Short mmCIF file of C-alpha atoms (C1' of nucleotides) in Angstrom, two decimals:
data_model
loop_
_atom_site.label_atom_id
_atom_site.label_comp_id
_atom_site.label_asym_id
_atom_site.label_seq_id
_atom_site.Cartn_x
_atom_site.Cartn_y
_atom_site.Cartn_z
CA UNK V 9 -14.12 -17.06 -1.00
CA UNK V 10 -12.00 -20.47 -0.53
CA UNK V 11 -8.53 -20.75 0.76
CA UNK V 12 -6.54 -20.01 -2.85
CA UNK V 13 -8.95 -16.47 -2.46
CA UNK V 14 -7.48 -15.89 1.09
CA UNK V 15 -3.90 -17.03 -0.03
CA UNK V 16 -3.90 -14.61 -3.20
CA UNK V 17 -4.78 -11.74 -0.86
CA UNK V 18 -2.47 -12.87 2.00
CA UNK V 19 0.37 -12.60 -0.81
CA UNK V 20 -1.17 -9.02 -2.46
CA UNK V 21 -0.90 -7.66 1.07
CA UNK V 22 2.96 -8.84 1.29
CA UNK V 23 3.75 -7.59 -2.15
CA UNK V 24 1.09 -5.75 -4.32
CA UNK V 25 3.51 -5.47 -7.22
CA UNK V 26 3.76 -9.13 -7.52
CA UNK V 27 3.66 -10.05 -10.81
CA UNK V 28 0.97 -12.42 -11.68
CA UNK V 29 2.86 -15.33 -13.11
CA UNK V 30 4.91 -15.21 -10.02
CA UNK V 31 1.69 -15.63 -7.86
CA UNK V 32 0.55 -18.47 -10.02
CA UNK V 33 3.76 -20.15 -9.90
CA UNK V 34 3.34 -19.90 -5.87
CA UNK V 35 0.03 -21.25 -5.31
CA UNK V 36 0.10 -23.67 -8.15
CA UNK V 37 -2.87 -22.45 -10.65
CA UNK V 38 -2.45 -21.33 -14.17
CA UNK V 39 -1.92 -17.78 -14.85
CA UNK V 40 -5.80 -16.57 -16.31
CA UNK V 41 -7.64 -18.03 -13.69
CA UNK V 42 -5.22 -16.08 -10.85
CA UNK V 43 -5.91 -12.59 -13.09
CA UNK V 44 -9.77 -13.60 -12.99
CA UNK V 45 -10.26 -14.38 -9.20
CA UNK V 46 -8.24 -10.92 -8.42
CA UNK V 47 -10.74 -9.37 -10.67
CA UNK V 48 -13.33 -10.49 -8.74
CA UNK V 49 -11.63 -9.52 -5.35
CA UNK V 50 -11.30 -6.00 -6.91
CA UNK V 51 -14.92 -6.40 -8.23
CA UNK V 52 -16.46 -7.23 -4.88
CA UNK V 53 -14.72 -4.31 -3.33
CA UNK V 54 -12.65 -6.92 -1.17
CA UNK V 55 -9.67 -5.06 -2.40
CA UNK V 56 -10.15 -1.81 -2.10
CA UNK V 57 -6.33 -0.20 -3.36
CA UNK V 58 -3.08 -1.17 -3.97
CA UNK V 59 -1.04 1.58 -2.13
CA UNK V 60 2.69 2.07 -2.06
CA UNK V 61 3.97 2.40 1.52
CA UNK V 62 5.91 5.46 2.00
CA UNK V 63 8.76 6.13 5.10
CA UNK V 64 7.57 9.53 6.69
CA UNK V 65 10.95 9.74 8.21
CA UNK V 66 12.40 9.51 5.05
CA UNK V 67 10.17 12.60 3.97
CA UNK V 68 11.19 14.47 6.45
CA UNK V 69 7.75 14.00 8.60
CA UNK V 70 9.85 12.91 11.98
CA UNK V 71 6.72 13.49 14.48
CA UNK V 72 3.84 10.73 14.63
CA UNK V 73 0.81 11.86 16.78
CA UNK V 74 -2.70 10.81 17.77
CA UNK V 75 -5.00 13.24 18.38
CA UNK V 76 -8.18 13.11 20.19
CA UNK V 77 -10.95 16.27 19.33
CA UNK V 78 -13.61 17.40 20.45
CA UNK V 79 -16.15 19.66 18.74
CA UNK V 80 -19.46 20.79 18.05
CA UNK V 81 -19.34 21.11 14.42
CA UNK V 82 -18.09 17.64 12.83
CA UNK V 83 -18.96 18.85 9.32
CA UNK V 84 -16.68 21.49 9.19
CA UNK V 85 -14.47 19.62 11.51
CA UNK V 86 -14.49 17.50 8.50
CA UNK V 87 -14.06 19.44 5.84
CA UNK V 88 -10.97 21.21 7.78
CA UNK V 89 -9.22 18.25 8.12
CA UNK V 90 -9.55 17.06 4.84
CA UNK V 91 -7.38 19.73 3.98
CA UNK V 92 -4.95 19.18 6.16
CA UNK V 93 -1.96 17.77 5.04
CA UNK V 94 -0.68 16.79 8.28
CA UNK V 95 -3.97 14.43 9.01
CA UNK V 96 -3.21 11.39 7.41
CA UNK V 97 -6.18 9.48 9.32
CA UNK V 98 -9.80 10.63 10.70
CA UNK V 99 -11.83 8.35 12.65
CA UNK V 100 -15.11 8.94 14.32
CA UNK V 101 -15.56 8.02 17.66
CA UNK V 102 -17.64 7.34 20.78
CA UNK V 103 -16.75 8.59 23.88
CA UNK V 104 -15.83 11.90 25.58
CA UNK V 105 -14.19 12.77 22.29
CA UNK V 106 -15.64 13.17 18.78
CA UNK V 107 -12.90 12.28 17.00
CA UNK V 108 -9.56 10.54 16.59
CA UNK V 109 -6.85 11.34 14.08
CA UNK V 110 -3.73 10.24 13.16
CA UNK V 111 -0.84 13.48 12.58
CA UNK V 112 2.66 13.31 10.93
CA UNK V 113 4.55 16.68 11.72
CA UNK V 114 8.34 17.23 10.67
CA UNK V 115 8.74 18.12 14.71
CA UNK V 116 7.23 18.26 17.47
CA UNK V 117 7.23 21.89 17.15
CA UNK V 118 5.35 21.71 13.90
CA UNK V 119 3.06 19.75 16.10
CA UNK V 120 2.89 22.66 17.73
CA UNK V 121 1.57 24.78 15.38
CA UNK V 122 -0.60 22.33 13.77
CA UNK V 123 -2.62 22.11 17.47
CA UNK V 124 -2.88 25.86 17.16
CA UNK V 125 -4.35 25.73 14.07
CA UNK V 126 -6.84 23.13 15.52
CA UNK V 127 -7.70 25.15 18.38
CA UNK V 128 -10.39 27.35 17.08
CA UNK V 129 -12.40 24.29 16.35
CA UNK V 130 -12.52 22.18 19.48
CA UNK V 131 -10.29 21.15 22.39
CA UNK V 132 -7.84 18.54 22.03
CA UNK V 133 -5.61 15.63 23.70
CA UNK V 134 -2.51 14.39 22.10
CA UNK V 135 -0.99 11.35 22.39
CA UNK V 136 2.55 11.44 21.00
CA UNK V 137 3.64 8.10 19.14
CA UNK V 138 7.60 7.13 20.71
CA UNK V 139 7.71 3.84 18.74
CA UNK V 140 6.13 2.47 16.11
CA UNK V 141 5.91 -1.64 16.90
CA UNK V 142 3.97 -2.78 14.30
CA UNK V 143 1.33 -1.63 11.60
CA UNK V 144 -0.95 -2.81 9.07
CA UNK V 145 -0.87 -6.50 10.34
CA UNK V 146 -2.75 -8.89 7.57
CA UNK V 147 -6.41 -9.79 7.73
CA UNK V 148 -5.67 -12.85 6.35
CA UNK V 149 -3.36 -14.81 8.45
CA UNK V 150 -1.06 -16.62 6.30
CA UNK V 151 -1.34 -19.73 8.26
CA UNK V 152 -5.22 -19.90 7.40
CA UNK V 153 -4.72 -19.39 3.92
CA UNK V 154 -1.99 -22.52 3.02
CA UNK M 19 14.67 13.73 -4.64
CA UNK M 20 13.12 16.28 -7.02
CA UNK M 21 9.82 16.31 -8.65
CA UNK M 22 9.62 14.01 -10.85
CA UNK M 23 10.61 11.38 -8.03
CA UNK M 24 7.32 13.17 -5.71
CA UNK M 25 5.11 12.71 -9.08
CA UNK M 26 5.87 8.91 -8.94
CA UNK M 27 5.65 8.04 -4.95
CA UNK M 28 2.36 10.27 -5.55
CA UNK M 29 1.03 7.90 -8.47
CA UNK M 30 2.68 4.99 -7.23
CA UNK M 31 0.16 5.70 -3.69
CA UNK M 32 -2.84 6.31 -6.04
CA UNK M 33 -1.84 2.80 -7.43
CA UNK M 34 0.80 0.71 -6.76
CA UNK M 35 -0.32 -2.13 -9.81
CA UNK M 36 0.25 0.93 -12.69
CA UNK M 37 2.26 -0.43 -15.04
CA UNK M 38 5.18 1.14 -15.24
CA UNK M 39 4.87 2.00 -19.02
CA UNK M 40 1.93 3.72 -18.69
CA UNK M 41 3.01 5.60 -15.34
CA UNK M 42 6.55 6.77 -17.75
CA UNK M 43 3.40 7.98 -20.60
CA UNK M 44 1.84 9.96 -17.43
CA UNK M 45 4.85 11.63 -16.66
CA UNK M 46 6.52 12.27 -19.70
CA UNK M 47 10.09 10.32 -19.62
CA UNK M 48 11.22 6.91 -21.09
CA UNK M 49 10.35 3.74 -18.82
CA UNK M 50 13.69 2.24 -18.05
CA UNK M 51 14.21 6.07 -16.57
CA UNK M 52 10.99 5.81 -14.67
CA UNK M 53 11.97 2.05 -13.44
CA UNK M 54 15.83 3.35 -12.25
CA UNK M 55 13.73 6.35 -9.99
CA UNK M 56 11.89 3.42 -8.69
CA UNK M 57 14.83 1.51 -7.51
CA UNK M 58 16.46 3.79 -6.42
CA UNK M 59 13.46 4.84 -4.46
CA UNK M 60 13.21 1.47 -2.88
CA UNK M 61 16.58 1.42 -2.01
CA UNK M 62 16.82 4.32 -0.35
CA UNK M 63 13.96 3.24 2.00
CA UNK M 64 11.36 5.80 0.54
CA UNK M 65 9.15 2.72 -0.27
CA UNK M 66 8.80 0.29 2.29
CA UNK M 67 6.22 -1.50 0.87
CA UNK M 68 3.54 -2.08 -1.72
CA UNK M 69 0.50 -3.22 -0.50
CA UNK M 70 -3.36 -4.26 -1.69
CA UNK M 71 -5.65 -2.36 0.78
CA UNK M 72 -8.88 -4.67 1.93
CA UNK M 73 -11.96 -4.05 3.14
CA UNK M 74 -11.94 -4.99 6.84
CA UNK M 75 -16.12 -5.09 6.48
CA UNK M 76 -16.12 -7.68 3.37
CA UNK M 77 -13.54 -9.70 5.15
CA UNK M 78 -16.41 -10.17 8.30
CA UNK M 79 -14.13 -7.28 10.80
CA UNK M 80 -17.74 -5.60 11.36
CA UNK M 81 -15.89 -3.73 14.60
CA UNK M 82 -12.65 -0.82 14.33
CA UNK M 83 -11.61 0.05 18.21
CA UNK M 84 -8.23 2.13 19.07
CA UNK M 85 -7.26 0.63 22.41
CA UNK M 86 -5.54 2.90 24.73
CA UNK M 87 -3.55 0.56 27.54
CA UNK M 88 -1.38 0.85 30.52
CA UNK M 89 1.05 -1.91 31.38
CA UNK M 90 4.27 -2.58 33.66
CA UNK M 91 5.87 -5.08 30.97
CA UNK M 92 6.34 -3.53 27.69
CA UNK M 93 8.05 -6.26 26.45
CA UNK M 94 5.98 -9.42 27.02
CA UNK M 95 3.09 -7.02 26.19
CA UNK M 96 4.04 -6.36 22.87
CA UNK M 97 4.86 -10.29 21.95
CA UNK M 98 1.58 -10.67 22.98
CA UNK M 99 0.21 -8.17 20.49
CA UNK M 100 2.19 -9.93 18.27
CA UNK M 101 0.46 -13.11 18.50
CA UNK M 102 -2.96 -11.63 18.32
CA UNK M 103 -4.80 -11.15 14.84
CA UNK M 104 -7.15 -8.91 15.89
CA UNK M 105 -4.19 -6.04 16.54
CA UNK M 106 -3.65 -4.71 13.55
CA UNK M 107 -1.39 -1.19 14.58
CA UNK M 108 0.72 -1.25 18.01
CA UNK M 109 2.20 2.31 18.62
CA UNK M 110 4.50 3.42 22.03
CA UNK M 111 3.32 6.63 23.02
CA UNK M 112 4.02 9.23 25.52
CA UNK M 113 1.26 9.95 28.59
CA UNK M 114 -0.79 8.52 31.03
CA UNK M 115 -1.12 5.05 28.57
CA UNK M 116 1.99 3.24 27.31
CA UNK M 117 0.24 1.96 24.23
CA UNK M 118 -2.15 2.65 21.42
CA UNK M 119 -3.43 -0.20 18.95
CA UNK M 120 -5.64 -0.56 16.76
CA UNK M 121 -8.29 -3.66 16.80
CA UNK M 122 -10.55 -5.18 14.06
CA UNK M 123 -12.89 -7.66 15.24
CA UNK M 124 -16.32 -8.88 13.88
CA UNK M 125 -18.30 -7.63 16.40
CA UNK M 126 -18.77 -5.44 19.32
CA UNK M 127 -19.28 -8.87 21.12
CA UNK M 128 -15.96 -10.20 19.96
CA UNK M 129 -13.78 -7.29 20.91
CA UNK M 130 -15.44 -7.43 24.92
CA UNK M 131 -13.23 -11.23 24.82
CA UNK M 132 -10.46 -9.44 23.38
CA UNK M 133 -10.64 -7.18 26.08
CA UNK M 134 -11.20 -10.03 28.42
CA UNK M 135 -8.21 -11.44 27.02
CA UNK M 136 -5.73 -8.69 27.46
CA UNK M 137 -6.62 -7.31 31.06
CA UNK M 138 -4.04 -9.72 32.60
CA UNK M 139 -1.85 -7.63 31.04
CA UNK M 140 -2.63 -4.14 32.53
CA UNK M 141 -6.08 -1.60 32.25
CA UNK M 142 -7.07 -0.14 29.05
CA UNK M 143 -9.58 2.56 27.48
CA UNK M 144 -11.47 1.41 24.56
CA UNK M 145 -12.68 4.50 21.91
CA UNK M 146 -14.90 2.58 19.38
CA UNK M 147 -15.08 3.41 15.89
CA UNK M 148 -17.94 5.31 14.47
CA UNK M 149 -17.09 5.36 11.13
CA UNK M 150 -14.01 7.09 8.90
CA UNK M 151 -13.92 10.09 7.51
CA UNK M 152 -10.63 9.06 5.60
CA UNK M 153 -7.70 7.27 5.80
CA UNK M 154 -3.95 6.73 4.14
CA UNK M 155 -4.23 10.34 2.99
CA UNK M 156 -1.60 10.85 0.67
CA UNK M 157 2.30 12.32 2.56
CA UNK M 158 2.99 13.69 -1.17
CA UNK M 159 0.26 16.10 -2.25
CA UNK M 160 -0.18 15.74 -5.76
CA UNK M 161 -0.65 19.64 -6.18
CA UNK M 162 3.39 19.56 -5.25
CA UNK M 163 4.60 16.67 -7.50
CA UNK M 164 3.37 18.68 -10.79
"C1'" DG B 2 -9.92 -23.91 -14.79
"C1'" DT B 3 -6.40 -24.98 -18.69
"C1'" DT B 4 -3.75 -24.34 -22.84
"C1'" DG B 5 -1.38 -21.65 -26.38
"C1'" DA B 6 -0.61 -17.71 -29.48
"C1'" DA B 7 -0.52 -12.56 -29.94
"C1'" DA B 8 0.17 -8.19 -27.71
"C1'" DA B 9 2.15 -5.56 -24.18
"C1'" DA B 10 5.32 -4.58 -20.74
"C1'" DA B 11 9.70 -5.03 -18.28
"C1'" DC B 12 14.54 -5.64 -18.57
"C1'" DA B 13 19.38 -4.94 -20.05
"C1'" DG B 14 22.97 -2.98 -22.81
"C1'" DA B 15 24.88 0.78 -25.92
"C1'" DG B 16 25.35 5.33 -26.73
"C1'" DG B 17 24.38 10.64 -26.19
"C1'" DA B 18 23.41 15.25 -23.80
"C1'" DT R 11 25.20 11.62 -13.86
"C1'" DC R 12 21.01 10.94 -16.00
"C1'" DC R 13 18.57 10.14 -19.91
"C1'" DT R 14 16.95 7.80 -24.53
"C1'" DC R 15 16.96 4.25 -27.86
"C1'" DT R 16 16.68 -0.52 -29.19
"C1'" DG R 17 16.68 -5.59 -28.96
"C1'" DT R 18 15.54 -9.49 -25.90
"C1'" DT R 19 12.99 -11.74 -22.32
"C1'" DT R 20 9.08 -11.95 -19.45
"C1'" DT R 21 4.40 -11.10 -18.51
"C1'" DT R 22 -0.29 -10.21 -19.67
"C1'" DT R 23 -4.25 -10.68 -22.45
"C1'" DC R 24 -7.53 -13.15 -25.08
"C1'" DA R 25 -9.03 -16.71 -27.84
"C1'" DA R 26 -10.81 -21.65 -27.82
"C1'" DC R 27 -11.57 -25.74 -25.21
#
DNA sequence: GTTGAAAAAACAGAGGA
DNA sequence: TCCTCTGTTTTTTCAAC
């Protein structure tokens, strides 16, 4: 893991659909040994997935939430949510609350219905999102990686 | 926006590096026809972004924290989040808190001077990270774009 | 890690339902 | 309007070094 490792994953996390030659071009390096050190990345499980970033707005989901749970049975709790189209994101947590999770509704009254849903499985706090400033900053500053 | 166009954001979130000739195979219809959806896709706004998921763990981010915090300055506050690597997510929400973000840091240890380092700022609840269940769960169930 | 040739994929234009 | 077909260009793969 050297500095041409952290620049080809500073640039995969800008544009996965780069294409190769382009990337090689960039950071000076021919084109095979590129492919074979984002093999590796993939191998080691550094990269995990190359996801396309969808507008929920644009799908119609206009209501961003966070919602805090709490509950006695976090395997079903699981399992429920899992199934839940409206969860996008389950975390695990310490604190007064067993779990966080991230919600996209259409509207708030959607919202709504989704917490009723919920209800029979815990008590809840939500924490509606207004604005959205900024999200899935780099782990590889692209300062560090020149 | 009809199937066919919910079939490719759905395969295009599975994996954003399919080539497009094999993703026109997968759904049946020529590839220049599968590219023009794709444009038109981005155009619209649909796809924001393509992006190579990493592994916060490989990458030494041994700590995952959602910050809740209270400030007066909204503004300043959120150049500062700007500035600061280990705030990856920086949501405006509704409540007793004005903010929600989400922190990677390598350890428990590092996130208490990250804490440190914002309470000029304003006062803030930290939930730590347990583990998670899931994340990036899909906005276009694949059961829908068949 | 580099080069260079073969295979594959992406692109661009013409034409058809 | 949206699709398919086809020829051209670009990219990827895979060999040898």
């Amino acid at each position: 893991m050297d500095q041409i490792d952290l620049k080809i994953l500073s640039l995969m996390h800008e544009n996965a659909r780069i294409p190769m030659s382009e990337m090689s071009r960039t950071i000076a390096m021919s084109q095979p040994a590129v492919t074979e050190r984002l093999r590796k990345l993939e191998e080691q499980g550094i990269i995990t997935a190359y996801r396309a970033q969808l507008s929920p707005q644009k799908l119609g989901k206009h209501t961003t939430a966070f919602v805090l749970f709490r509950t006695s049975n976090c395997k079903d709790f699981v399992a429920f949510s899992e199934a839940c189209p409206e969860i996008v994101d389950l975390y695990r947590i310490s604190g007064e609350y067993n779990f966080l999770m991230k919600v996209l509704t259409e509207t708030t009254e959607s919202l709504g219905s989704f917490l009723d849903k919920c209800s029979p499985l815990g008590f809840s706090t939500t924490l509606i999102v207004l604005s959205t400033a900024f999200e899935d900053k780099s782990l590889v500053p692209s300062h560090e990686a020149e």
